[in-house]
Tab-separated table of C-alpha atoms and ligand atoms in Angstrom:
chain	number	residue	atom	x	y	z
Q	1	MET	CA	-0.001	0.017	0.017
Q	2	THR	CA	1.330	3.791	-0.324
Q	3	GLN	CA	0.820	6.499	1.405
Q	4	ALA	CA	-1.229	9.044	-0.436
Q	5	ILE	CA	-0.084	12.628	-0.322
Q	6	ALA	CA	-1.814	15.933	0.938
Q	7	ALA	CA	-3.300	17.438	-2.634
Q	8	PRO	CA	-2.964	21.295	-2.930
Q	9	PRO	CA	-6.472	23.346	-3.158
Q	10	ARG	CA	-8.204	24.493	-6.253
Q	11	SER	CA	-7.576	27.593	-8.943
Q	12	GLU	CA	-10.709	29.924	-9.029
Q	13	SER	CA	-9.697	28.927	-13.004
Q	14	ALA	CA	-11.393	25.513	-12.524
Q	15	THR	CA	-13.923	24.822	-15.065
Q	16	LEU	CA	-14.704	20.290	-14.075
Q	17	THR	CA	-17.265	19.898	-11.341
Q	18	LYS	CA	-18.299	17.198	-11.260
Q	19	LEU	CA	-18.135	13.543	-12.824
Q	20	ILE	CA	-21.780	11.703	-14.442
Q	21	SER	CA	-21.630	8.377	-16.226
Q	22	LYS	CA	-23.100	7.525	-19.077
Q	23	GLU	CA	-26.327	6.439	-18.642
Q	24	GLY	CA	-29.216	6.865	-16.040
Q	25	GLY	CA	-26.941	10.374	-15.602
Q	26	PHE	CA	-25.829	9.592	-11.676
Q	27	GLU	CA	-23.519	12.131	-10.155
Q	28	TYR	CA	-20.495	11.630	-8.691
Q	29	ASP	CA	-17.575	13.588	-7.178
Q	30	LEU	CA	-14.264	14.745	-8.834
Q	31	LYS	CA	-12.106	11.904	-7.449
Q	32	ALA	CA	-10.127	8.447	-8.348
Q	33	ILE	CA	-13.840	6.257	-9.801
Q	34	ASN	CA	-14.180	5.253	-12.889
Q	35	ILE	CA	-17.306	3.385	-13.394
Q	36	CYS	CA	-21.093	3.750	-12.163
Q	37	GLU	CA	-21.508	1.855	-9.347
Q	38	ASN	CA	-25.222	2.529	-9.915
Q	39	THR	CA	-25.464	1.692	-14.485
Q	40	PHE	CA	-21.216	0.226	-14.660
Q	41	ALA	CA	-21.085	2.630	-17.304
Q	42	PRO	CA	-18.335	4.368	-17.692
Q	43	LEU	CA	-17.819	8.244	-16.068
Q	44	GLU	CA	-17.340	11.277	-17.885
Q	45	VAL	CA	-16.505	14.485	-16.422
Q	46	ALA	CA	-18.513	17.380	-16.267
Q	47	TYR	CA	-17.536	21.247	-16.817
Q	48	ASP	CA	-19.093	24.904	-16.437
Q	49	TYR	CA	-18.799	26.150	-19.317
Q	50	ASP	CA	-20.950	29.742	-18.851
Q	51	LYS	CA	-17.424	29.817	-17.087
Q	52	ILE	CA	-15.310	29.167	-20.359
Q	53	LYS	CA	-17.840	30.905	-22.588
Q	54	ASP	CA	-16.975	34.415	-20.098
Q	55	THR	CA	-13.522	33.463	-20.731
Q	56	VAL	CA	-11.943	31.474	-23.562
Q	57	THR	CA	-11.707	33.430	-26.950
Q	58	ARG	CA	-8.981	32.600	-30.067
Q	59	ALA	CA	-6.751	35.196	-28.378
Q	60	THR	CA	-6.333	33.240	-25.466
Q	61	ILE	CA	-6.284	30.396	-26.978
Q	62	GLU	CA	-2.837	31.215	-29.062
Q	63	ALA	CA	-1.744	33.594	-26.596
Q	64	GLY	CA	-1.361	29.546	-24.291
Q	65	PRO	CA	1.465	27.459	-24.450
Q	66	ASN	CA	2.270	26.136	-27.532
Q	67	SER	CA	1.249	22.576	-26.250
Q	68	ILE	CA	-1.612	20.590	-25.259
Q	69	TRP	CA	-2.469	23.137	-21.374
Q	70	ARG	CA	-3.835	26.378	-24.320
Q	71	TYR	CA	-6.500	24.401	-23.937
Q	72	ARG	CA	-6.484	23.823	-19.993
Q	73	PRO	CA	-9.669	25.749	-18.918
Q	74	PHE	CA	-11.811	22.574	-21.321
Q	75	LEU	CA	-9.114	19.424	-19.773
Q	76	PRO	CA	-9.921	18.403	-15.515
Q	77	VAL	CA	-7.293	20.089	-13.411
Q	78	ALA	CA	-8.064	21.661	-11.535
Q	79	THR	CA	-5.273	23.416	-9.837
Q	80	ASP	CA	-2.608	25.579	-11.793
Q	81	ASN	CA	0.657	23.580	-11.576
Q	82	VAL	CA	0.553	21.037	-14.344
Q	83	ILE	CA	3.080	18.834	-15.673
Q	84	ASP	CA	3.514	20.456	-19.544
Q	85	VAL	CA	6.466	19.211	-20.943
Q	86	GLY	CA	5.539	20.116	-24.015
Q	87	THR	CA	3.269	17.713	-24.948
Q	88	GLY	CA	0.870	18.762	-28.265
Q	89	MET	CA	0.394	21.315	-30.836
Q	90	THR	CA	1.736	18.085	-32.586
Q	91	PRO	CA	2.389	18.855	-36.577
Q	92	LEU	CA	-1.139	18.435	-39.175
Q	93	VAL	CA	0.046	18.677	-42.476
Q	94	LYS	CA	-1.787	19.089	-46.239
Q	95	SER	CA	-0.994	16.487	-47.388
Q	96	THR	CA	0.216	16.004	-51.573
Q	97	ARG	CA	1.313	12.886	-52.250
Q	98	LEU	CA	-0.265	10.999	-51.321
Q	99	ALA	CA	-3.837	12.688	-51.313
Q	100	ARG	CA	-3.238	12.278	-55.660
Q	101	ARG	CA	-2.639	9.036	-55.075
Q	102	LEU	CA	-5.248	8.355	-53.141
Q	103	GLY	CA	-7.532	10.722	-55.582
Q	104	LEU	CA	-8.329	12.960	-52.586
Q	105	LYS	CA	-8.846	16.755	-53.217
Q	106	SER	CA	-8.078	18.164	-49.090
Q	107	LEU	CA	-6.126	15.449	-46.993
Q	108	TYR	CA	-4.628	16.426	-43.481
Q	109	ILE	CA	-2.163	14.410	-41.419
Q	110	LYS	CA	-2.423	15.058	-38.140
Q	111	ASN	CA	1.601	13.875	-36.883
Q	112	ASP	CA	1.393	12.996	-33.569
Q	113	ALA	CA	3.824	10.202	-34.667
Q	114	VAL	CA	6.264	13.697	-33.916
Q	115	ASN	CA	4.580	14.223	-30.228
Q	116	MET	CA	6.519	14.173	-26.456
Q	117	PRO	CA	8.058	13.141	-24.884
Q	118	THR	CA	7.512	9.637	-26.617
Q	119	LEU	CA	5.757	9.921	-29.905
Q	120	SER	CA	3.054	9.088	-29.422
Q	121	PHE	CA	-0.406	10.189	-28.400
Q	122	LYS	CA	-0.388	8.762	-25.456
Q	123	ASP	CA	1.217	12.060	-23.763
Q	124	ARG	CA	-1.789	14.471	-24.019
Q	125	VAL	CA	-4.053	11.206	-21.768
Q	126	VAL	CA	-1.216	11.318	-19.644
Q	127	SER	CA	0.459	14.047	-19.338
Q	128	VAL	CA	-3.660	15.326	-17.979
Q	129	ALA	CA	-3.156	11.485	-16.301
Q	130	LEU	CA	-1.050	12.528	-13.931
Q	131	THR	CA	-1.343	16.070	-13.478
Q	132	ARG	CA	-4.625	14.722	-11.803
Q	133	ALA	CA	-3.104	11.648	-10.142
Q	134	ARG	CA	-0.610	14.851	-8.107
Q	135	GLU	CA	-3.661	16.809	-7.574
Q	136	LEU	CA	-5.850	14.183	-6.300
Q	137	GLY	CA	-1.850	12.819	-3.682
Q	138	PHE	CA	-0.944	9.674	-5.678
Q	139	SER	CA	2.099	9.147	-4.909
Q	140	THR	CA	2.611	6.107	-7.198
Q	141	VAL	CA	0.806	5.550	-10.854
Q	142	SER	CA	0.444	2.649	-12.867
Q	143	CYS	CA	-1.164	1.124	-15.908
Q	144	ALA	CA	-1.969	-1.340	-17.899
Q	145	SER	CA	-0.456	-1.058	-21.819
Q	146	THR	CA	-0.681	-2.579	-25.030
Q	147	GLY	CA	3.140	-0.091	-25.415
Q	148	ASN	CA	3.127	3.514	-26.365
Q	149	LEU	CA	1.204	4.344	-22.110
Q	150	ALA	CA	3.248	3.094	-20.632
Q	151	ASN	CA	6.065	4.629	-22.822
Q	152	SER	CA	4.567	7.941	-21.426
Q	153	THR	CA	3.489	6.484	-17.888
Q	154	ALA	CA	7.411	5.812	-17.181
Q	155	ALA	CA	8.032	8.771	-19.112
Q	156	ILE	CA	6.002	11.285	-17.787
Q	157	ALA	CA	6.446	10.031	-13.835
Q	158	ALA	CA	9.382	10.747	-14.223
Q	159	HIS	CA	10.001	14.034	-15.021
Q	160	ALA	CA	7.578	14.390	-12.524
Q	161	GLY	CA	9.445	12.826	-10.032
Q	162	LEU	CA	5.885	10.441	-9.301
Q	163	GLU	CA	6.642	6.561	-8.683
Q	164	CYS	CA	5.722	3.730	-11.248
Q	165	CYS	CA	4.896	0.547	-12.364
Q	166	VAL	CA	4.098	-0.354	-15.370
Q	167	PHE	CA	2.260	-3.585	-16.872
Q	168	ILE	CA	2.798	-4.951	-20.971
Q	169	PRO	CA	1.452	-8.293	-22.397
Q	170	ALA	CA	5.044	-10.359	-22.481
Q	171	ASP	CA	5.265	-11.009	-26.337
Q	172	LEU	CA	5.409	-6.710	-27.171
Q	173	GLU	CA	7.738	-4.929	-29.435
Q	174	ALA	CA	11.286	-4.800	-28.555
Q	175	GLY	CA	11.164	-1.216	-28.990
Q	176	LYS	CA	8.063	-0.833	-26.701
Q	177	VAL	CA	10.120	-2.595	-23.860
Q	178	LEU	CA	12.846	-0.457	-24.244
Q	179	GLY	CA	10.543	2.644	-24.168
Q	180	THR	CA	9.723	1.992	-20.926
Q	181	LEU	CA	12.484	-0.105	-18.999
Q	182	ILE	CA	14.229	3.750	-19.780
Q	183	TYR	CA	13.138	5.437	-17.879
Q	184	ASN	CA	13.826	3.315	-14.683
Q	185	PRO	CA	10.717	2.533	-13.616
Q	186	THR	CA	8.871	-1.484	-12.644
Q	187	VAL	CA	7.706	-3.194	-15.929
Q	188	MET	CA	5.623	-6.439	-15.181
Q	189	ALA	CA	5.709	-8.388	-18.410
Q	190	VAL	CA	2.446	-10.462	-17.906
Q	191	LYS	CA	2.590	-13.371	-19.774
Q	192	GLY	CA	-1.145	-12.410	-21.926
Q	193	ASN	CA	-2.775	-10.796	-23.430
Q	194	TYR	CA	-3.735	-6.755	-22.174
Q	195	ASP	CA	-7.530	-8.242	-22.210
Q	196	GLN	CA	-5.796	-10.329	-18.970
Q	197	VAL	CA	-3.292	-7.453	-18.036
Q	198	ASN	CA	-6.534	-4.976	-17.826
Q	199	ARG	CA	-8.008	-7.684	-15.600
Q	200	LEU	CA	-5.052	-7.974	-13.535
Q	201	CYS	CA	-4.864	-4.520	-13.136
Q	202	SER	CA	-8.531	-3.802	-12.245
Q	203	GLU	CA	-7.619	-6.244	-9.109
Q	204	VAL	CA	-4.204	-4.308	-8.361
Q	205	ALA	CA	-5.906	-1.171	-8.490
Q	206	ASN	CA	-8.616	-1.951	-5.533
Q	207	THR	CA	-6.348	-3.735	-3.733
Q	208	TYR	CA	-3.255	-0.750	-3.734
Q	209	GLY	CA	-4.129	2.621	-2.933
Q	210	TRP	CA	-2.225	3.761	-6.918
Q	211	GLY	CA	-3.026	6.357	-8.866
Q	212	PHE	CA	-3.845	3.813	-12.419
Q	213	VAL	CA	-3.922	5.394	-15.239
Q	214	ASN	CA	-6.488	4.236	-17.852
Q	215	ILE	CA	-8.873	2.596	-14.020
Q	216	ASN	CA	-9.526	4.549	-11.590
Q	217	LEU	CA	-8.299	7.757	-13.693
Q	218	ARG	CA	-9.440	6.851	-16.602
Q	219	PRO	CA	-11.984	9.867	-16.781
Q	220	TYR	CA	-9.785	13.034	-16.512
Q	221	TYR	CA	-6.943	9.994	-18.701
Q	222	SER	CA	-9.471	9.731	-21.665
Q	223	GLU	CA	-10.674	13.500	-21.591
Q	224	GLY	CA	-6.327	13.948	-23.143
Q	225	SER	CA	-7.483	13.202	-26.201
Q	226	LYS	CA	-10.392	15.748	-26.589
Q	227	THR	CA	-6.813	17.826	-27.621
Q	228	LEU	CA	-6.325	15.713	-30.765
Q	229	GLY	CA	-10.025	17.406	-31.925
Q	230	TYR	CA	-9.362	20.730	-30.549
Q	231	GLU	CA	-5.674	21.483	-32.548
Q	232	VAL	CA	-6.755	20.689	-35.825
Q	233	ALA	CA	-10.037	22.649	-35.747
Q	234	GLU	CA	-7.538	25.420	-34.509
Q	235	GLN	CA	-5.381	24.291	-37.260
Q	236	LEU	CA	-7.112	24.400	-39.776
Q	237	GLY	CA	-7.851	27.847	-39.163
Q	238	TRP	CA	-10.286	27.699	-36.513
Q	239	GLN	CA	-13.565	24.979	-38.378
Q	240	LEU	CA	-14.066	21.626	-37.836
Q	241	PRO	CA	-12.848	19.343	-40.892
Q	242	ASP	CA	-15.694	16.842	-42.995
Q	243	HIS	CA	-14.283	13.558	-42.188
Q	244	ILE	CA	-12.419	12.250	-39.771
Q	245	VAL	CA	-10.362	9.076	-39.600
Q	246	ALA	CA	-8.507	6.883	-35.922
Q	247	PRO	CA	-7.113	3.923	-35.329
Q	248	LEU	CA	-10.219	1.805	-32.593
Q	249	ALA	CA	-8.161	-0.108	-29.822
Q	250	SER	CA	-10.502	0.596	-26.535
Q	251	GLY	CA	-12.655	2.748	-28.777
Q	252	SER	CA	-11.897	5.924	-26.345
Q	253	LEU	CA	-9.372	8.729	-28.677
Q	254	TYR	CA	-11.846	8.982	-31.172
Q	255	THR	CA	-15.290	8.788	-29.030
Q	256	LYS	CA	-12.985	12.148	-27.274
Q	257	ILE	CA	-12.244	13.403	-30.725
Q	258	ARG	CA	-15.817	14.137	-30.770
Q	259	LYS	CA	-16.210	15.355	-27.985
Q	260	GLY	CA	-13.586	18.213	-28.382
Q	261	PHE	CA	-15.162	19.417	-31.711
Q	262	GLU	CA	-18.385	18.960	-30.108
Q	263	GLU	CA	-17.347	21.904	-27.125
Q	264	PHE	CA	-15.490	23.933	-29.915
Q	265	VAL	CA	-19.015	24.587	-30.884
Q	266	LYS	CA	-21.576	24.729	-27.483
Q	267	VAL	CA	-18.548	27.851	-25.839
Q	268	GLY	CA	-18.440	29.345	-29.163
Q	269	LEU	CA	-15.002	28.518	-31.667
Q	270	VAL	CA	-15.667	27.087	-34.008
Q	271	GLU	CA	-19.179	26.811	-35.957
Q	272	ASP	CA	-21.027	23.482	-36.441
Q	273	LYS	CA	-20.392	21.322	-38.856
Q	274	ALA	CA	-21.454	17.889	-39.632
Q	275	VAL	CA	-17.896	15.956	-38.912
Q	276	ARG	CA	-18.041	11.983	-40.136
Q	277	TYR	CA	-15.175	9.711	-37.784
Q	278	SER	CA	-14.529	6.205	-39.301
Q	279	GLY	CA	-12.390	3.986	-37.587
Q	280	ALA	CA	-9.690	1.167	-38.256
Q	281	GLN	CA	-9.350	-1.693	-36.462
Q	282	ALA	CA	-6.753	-4.604	-37.914
Q	283	GLU	CA	-8.685	-7.819	-39.358
Q	284	GLY	CA	-6.676	-9.563	-35.969
Q	285	CYS	CA	-8.849	-7.948	-33.059
Q	286	SER	CA	-11.809	-5.933	-35.249
Q	287	PRO	CA	-14.724	-6.440	-32.632
Q	288	ILE	CA	-15.851	-2.543	-33.611
Q	289	ALA	CA	-15.845	-3.068	-37.182
Q	290	GLN	CA	-17.481	-6.829	-37.304
Q	291	ALA	CA	-20.268	-5.143	-35.332
Q	292	PHE	CA	-20.299	-2.315	-37.412
Q	293	LYS	CA	-19.885	-4.399	-41.051
Q	294	GLU	CA	-22.443	-6.697	-39.315
Q	295	GLY	CA	-25.039	-4.256	-38.335
Q	296	ARG	CA	-25.136	-5.964	-34.215
Q	297	ASP	CA	-25.609	-2.815	-31.779
Q	298	PHE	CA	-23.298	-4.650	-29.692
Q	299	VAL	CA	-19.787	-5.456	-29.870
Q	300	ALA	CA	-17.906	-8.766	-28.831
Q	301	PRO	CA	-14.963	-9.119	-27.853
Q	302	VAL	CA	-12.928	-11.514	-29.840
Q	303	LYS	CA	-8.874	-12.579	-29.191
Q	304	PRO	CA	-6.181	-10.553	-30.846
Q	305	ASN	CA	-3.924	-11.798	-33.574
Q	306	THR	CA	-2.259	-9.376	-35.054
Q	307	ILE	CA	1.559	-7.607	-36.202
Q	308	ALA	CA	-0.677	-4.151	-34.272
Q	309	LYS	CA	-0.516	-4.430	-30.538
Q	310	SER	CA	-1.044	-1.588	-29.737
Q	311	ILE	CA	-4.169	-1.723	-30.886
Q	312	ALA	CA	-5.138	-4.841	-30.232
Q	313	ILE	CA	-7.428	-5.177	-27.031
Q	314	GLY	CA	-10.143	-8.068	-28.121
Q	315	ASN	CA	-12.972	-6.414	-25.744
Q	316	PRO	CA	-12.786	-2.313	-25.788
Q	317	ALA	CA	-14.158	-0.477	-23.017
Q	318	ASP	CA	-15.610	2.520	-25.529
Q	319	GLY	CA	-16.253	-0.336	-28.664
Q	320	LEU	CA	-20.399	0.410	-28.311
Q	321	TYR	CA	-19.710	4.144	-28.416
Q	322	ALA	CA	-17.449	3.830	-31.035
Q	323	LEU	CA	-20.436	1.829	-33.226
Q	324	GLU	CA	-23.166	4.812	-32.922
Q	325	GLN	CA	-20.662	6.990	-32.587
Q	326	ALA	CA	-19.773	5.902	-36.268
Q	327	LYS	CA	-23.183	5.020	-36.928
Q	328	GLN	CA	-24.976	8.352	-36.135
Q	329	THR	CA	-22.646	10.209	-38.179
Q	330	ASN	CA	-22.808	8.376	-40.928
Q	331	GLY	CA	-18.808	7.078	-40.970
Q	332	ASN	CA	-17.838	3.906	-41.106
Q	333	ILE	CA	-15.507	1.053	-39.175
Q	334	GLU	CA	-12.955	-0.321	-41.154
Q	335	SER	CA	-10.672	-3.498	-40.552
Q	336	VAL	CA	-6.919	-4.319	-42.617
Q	337	THR	CA	-5.257	-7.346	-43.202
Q	338	ASP	CA	-1.226	-7.711	-40.725
Q	339	GLN	CA	0.240	-6.998	-45.132
Q	340	GLU	CA	-2.248	-3.692	-46.005
Q	341	ILE	CA	-0.722	-2.124	-42.685
Q	342	ILE	CA	2.820	-2.959	-43.396
Q	343	ASP	CA	1.576	-1.222	-47.363
Q	344	GLY	CA	0.295	1.191	-45.478
Q	345	MET	CA	3.193	2.666	-42.810
Q	346	LYS	CA	5.084	2.203	-46.213
Q	347	LEU	CA	2.502	4.232	-48.141
Q	348	LEU	CA	2.705	7.551	-45.955
Q	349	ALA	CA	6.417	6.725	-45.327
Q	350	GLU	CA	7.214	6.937	-49.325
Q	351	THR	CA	4.901	9.278	-50.082
Q	352	GLU	CA	4.900	12.086	-46.785
Q	353	GLY	CA	7.644	11.396	-45.162
Q	354	ILE	CA	6.335	9.684	-42.003
Q	355	PHE	CA	7.715	6.581	-40.506
Q	356	THR	CA	4.638	5.334	-38.675
Q	357	GLU	CA	4.037	2.106	-36.232
Q	358	THR	CA	1.495	-0.073	-37.036
Q	359	ALA	CA	-1.343	1.873	-35.751
Q	360	GLY	CA	-0.450	4.591	-37.972
Q	361	GLY	CA	-0.109	1.799	-40.334
Q	362	THR	CA	-3.495	1.008	-39.818
Q	363	THR	CA	-5.499	4.193	-39.827
Q	364	ILE	CA	-3.372	5.145	-44.000
Q	365	ALA	CA	-4.992	0.977	-45.257
Q	366	VAL	CA	-8.196	1.230	-43.648
Q	367	LEU	CA	-8.078	5.593	-45.502
Q	368	LYS	CA	-7.489	4.324	-48.835
Q	369	LYS	CA	-9.504	1.004	-48.732
Q	370	LEU	CA	-12.385	4.131	-47.931
Q	371	ALA	CA	-11.433	5.911	-51.022
Q	372	GLU	CA	-10.776	3.247	-53.245
Q	373	ALA	CA	-14.079	2.734	-52.311
Q	374	GLY	CA	-15.342	6.003	-52.513
Q	375	LYS	CA	-17.109	6.288	-49.083
Q	376	ILE	CA	-14.137	9.088	-48.763
Q	377	ASN	CA	-15.951	12.207	-50.888
Q	378	PRO	CA	-12.865	13.361	-52.771
Q	379	ASP	CA	-14.140	17.298	-51.695
Q	380	GLU	CA	-14.247	16.656	-48.191
Q	381	THR	CA	-11.078	17.871	-46.128
Q	382	THR	CA	-10.211	14.873	-44.343
Q	383	VAL	CA	-7.816	14.453	-41.966
Q	384	ALA	CA	-6.566	11.186	-41.143
Q	385	TYR	CA	-4.605	10.543	-37.462
Q	386	ILE	CA	-1.225	9.276	-37.108
Q	387	THR	CA	-0.316	7.748	-33.614
Q	388	GLY	CA	2.384	6.905	-33.233
Q	389	ASN	CA	5.930	5.848	-34.117
Q	390	GLY	CA	6.611	3.732	-36.928
Q	391	LEU	CA	10.956	3.239	-34.641
Q	392	LYS	CA	9.380	1.853	-31.950
Q	393	THR	CA	7.417	-1.045	-33.995
Q	394	GLN	CA	10.764	-2.203	-36.455
Q	395	GLU	CA	9.570	-6.350	-36.400
Q	396	ALA	CA	6.631	-4.991	-38.232
Q	397	VAL	CA	7.964	-3.918	-41.280
Q	398	GLN	CA	12.075	-5.787	-40.939
Q	399	GLY	CA	11.594	-8.236	-44.285
Q	400	TYR	CA	9.409	-6.003	-46.458
Q	401	ILE	CA	11.512	-3.308	-46.997
Q	402	GLY	CA	15.085	-2.592	-49.072
Q	403	GLU	CA	18.825	-3.128	-48.482
Q	404	PRO	CA	21.318	-0.621	-48.359
Q	405	LEU	CA	23.875	-1.611	-51.167
Q	406	THR	CA	27.582	-2.317	-49.454
Q	407	ILE	CA	30.296	-0.917	-51.199
Q	408	ASP	CA	33.950	-0.006	-51.367
Q	409	ALA	CA	34.660	3.747	-50.727
Q	410	LYS	CA	35.119	4.093	-53.974
Q	411	LEU	CA	33.933	6.016	-57.291
Q	412	ASP	CA	33.874	3.300	-59.242
Q	413	SER	CA	32.066	0.666	-57.158
Q	414	PHE	CA	29.615	3.743	-55.558
Q	415	GLU	CA	29.177	4.259	-59.806
Q	416	GLN	CA	28.615	0.585	-59.935
Q	417	ALA	CA	25.815	0.313	-57.570
Q	418	TRP	CA	24.549	3.287	-58.745
Q	419	LYS	CA	23.355	2.143	-62.283
Q	420	ARG	CA	21.742	-1.115	-60.554
Q	421	ALA	CA	20.039	1.111	-58.344
Q	422	GLN	CA	18.321	2.904	-61.876
Q	423	THR	CA	16.728	-1.065	-62.231
Q	424	LEU	CA	15.013	-0.661	-59.165
Q	425	ASP	CA	12.072	-0.674	-58.713
Q	426	ARG	CA	11.509	1.943	-55.503
Q	427	LEU	CA	13.259	4.653	-57.762
Q	428	ASP	CA	11.393	3.873	-61.396
Q	429	TRP	CA	7.999	4.303	-58.872
Q	430	GLN	CA	9.539	7.307	-57.391
Q	431	GLN	CA	9.817	8.940	-61.083
Q	432	THR	CA	5.937	8.170	-61.557
Q	433	PHE	CA	5.382	11.694	-59.132
I	501	LIG	C1	-0.858	4.413	-31.274
I	501	LIG	C2	-1.708	4.539	-30.869
I	501	LIG	N1	-2.662	5.043	-31.634
I	501	LIG	C3	-4.236	4.896	-31.341
I	501	LIG	C4	-4.996	3.635	-29.455
I	501	LIG	C5	-5.630	3.879	-29.710
I	501	LIG	O1	-6.408	4.115	-28.423
I	501	LIG	P1	-7.611	3.515	-28.114
I	501	LIG	O2	-7.941	3.027	-26.754
I	501	LIG	O3	-8.099	5.950	-27.889
I	501	LIG	O4	-9.126	3.616	-28.862
I	501	LIG	C6	-3.680	3.602	-29.685
I	501	LIG	C7	-3.603	2.610	-27.192
I	501	LIG	O5	-2.961	2.063	-27.709
I	501	LIG	C8	-1.852	3.584	-29.414
I	501	LIG	O6	-1.330	2.354	-29.351
């Protein structure tokens, strides 16, 4: 058991008011709890939107820090002492070459492969969760992770001086494991898949006085993903896109992008617009896509088997809400094979110079599939969310990309090799653009 530390006082400018159950509207105090005791539904943070409307303008946001904390009035923290490690404000890249390949006229890539400090969108949710953990008096933090979350939790806990113990499936990619160990937390590699890790963590959370970012702190943690909506709206010149495509694991980030857009509309920062939300899953773990394709109104758990380990959640906590969102907004949820995921990673790298991990490969492969099927209108302003970095999942593309041409340190050796290189498909293909 860990002793809790004294919680700091609430700031005058704080806007969070309570937790509300997604089913039945039951209300709870702003404590470390994630499930409604009456309906077992997830809890959502509620805010004083009148106060936000009175104090927040485009100008106040633009004058804020170059990080997710420029949106602090929309985030579930009660003090001014936030953990700002430069997370957020990642590039929104206007695509030309990939867009042309897919026949789309207005495609953007939101590039969280270069998010700080650990190169995935998880730095957003963890910056928020650990700030809240500290406010609630936790001195030890933890998570159940498919890899990226462990990287973020370990790094940001190290920065904040919090004790950290993370839980991962034992078969994760080497880059994800190393990228956690370097921050020197305790790492528990569990012999089982993510859903088993998650179940174990729920038991640990009930027994130890720890702040689990995606269990007892989940209502706060998940709000960090709203910044993926705010940033895109701001970067598009204070307007919403027509269509977004995002990867789905638990379904949280997909639903929070929508919450972010809708909050901006609610407080008058952007004009209302019908946004379409499309989701991407790997065929080897596609419980939400299967439910969507079969027209079901429930998500049946599956056993994951895919190279896209970061999004391999067989029993997604927000799956049902993601399914409803796709249906309500005229979006689609598609799945792609492991080979299509690898091709998606290569396509994004070759056309835009962005090396994404398997989750991003899944998003690009689904984007391609939807575009080819006419399910994305070429004129729609479409944003594809790239949520993680390819350097962490190198195993996925090993054997599917070229080799360096090894030469002697002599001009004629170079010239021979260069002549040979001209005959390679790779160069032929590049010259067609
Ligand atoms: C790189 C990456 N993208 C997307 C996701 C999906 O996140 P969510 O569980 O919010 O659906 C994850 C989850 O771990 C991830 O690591």
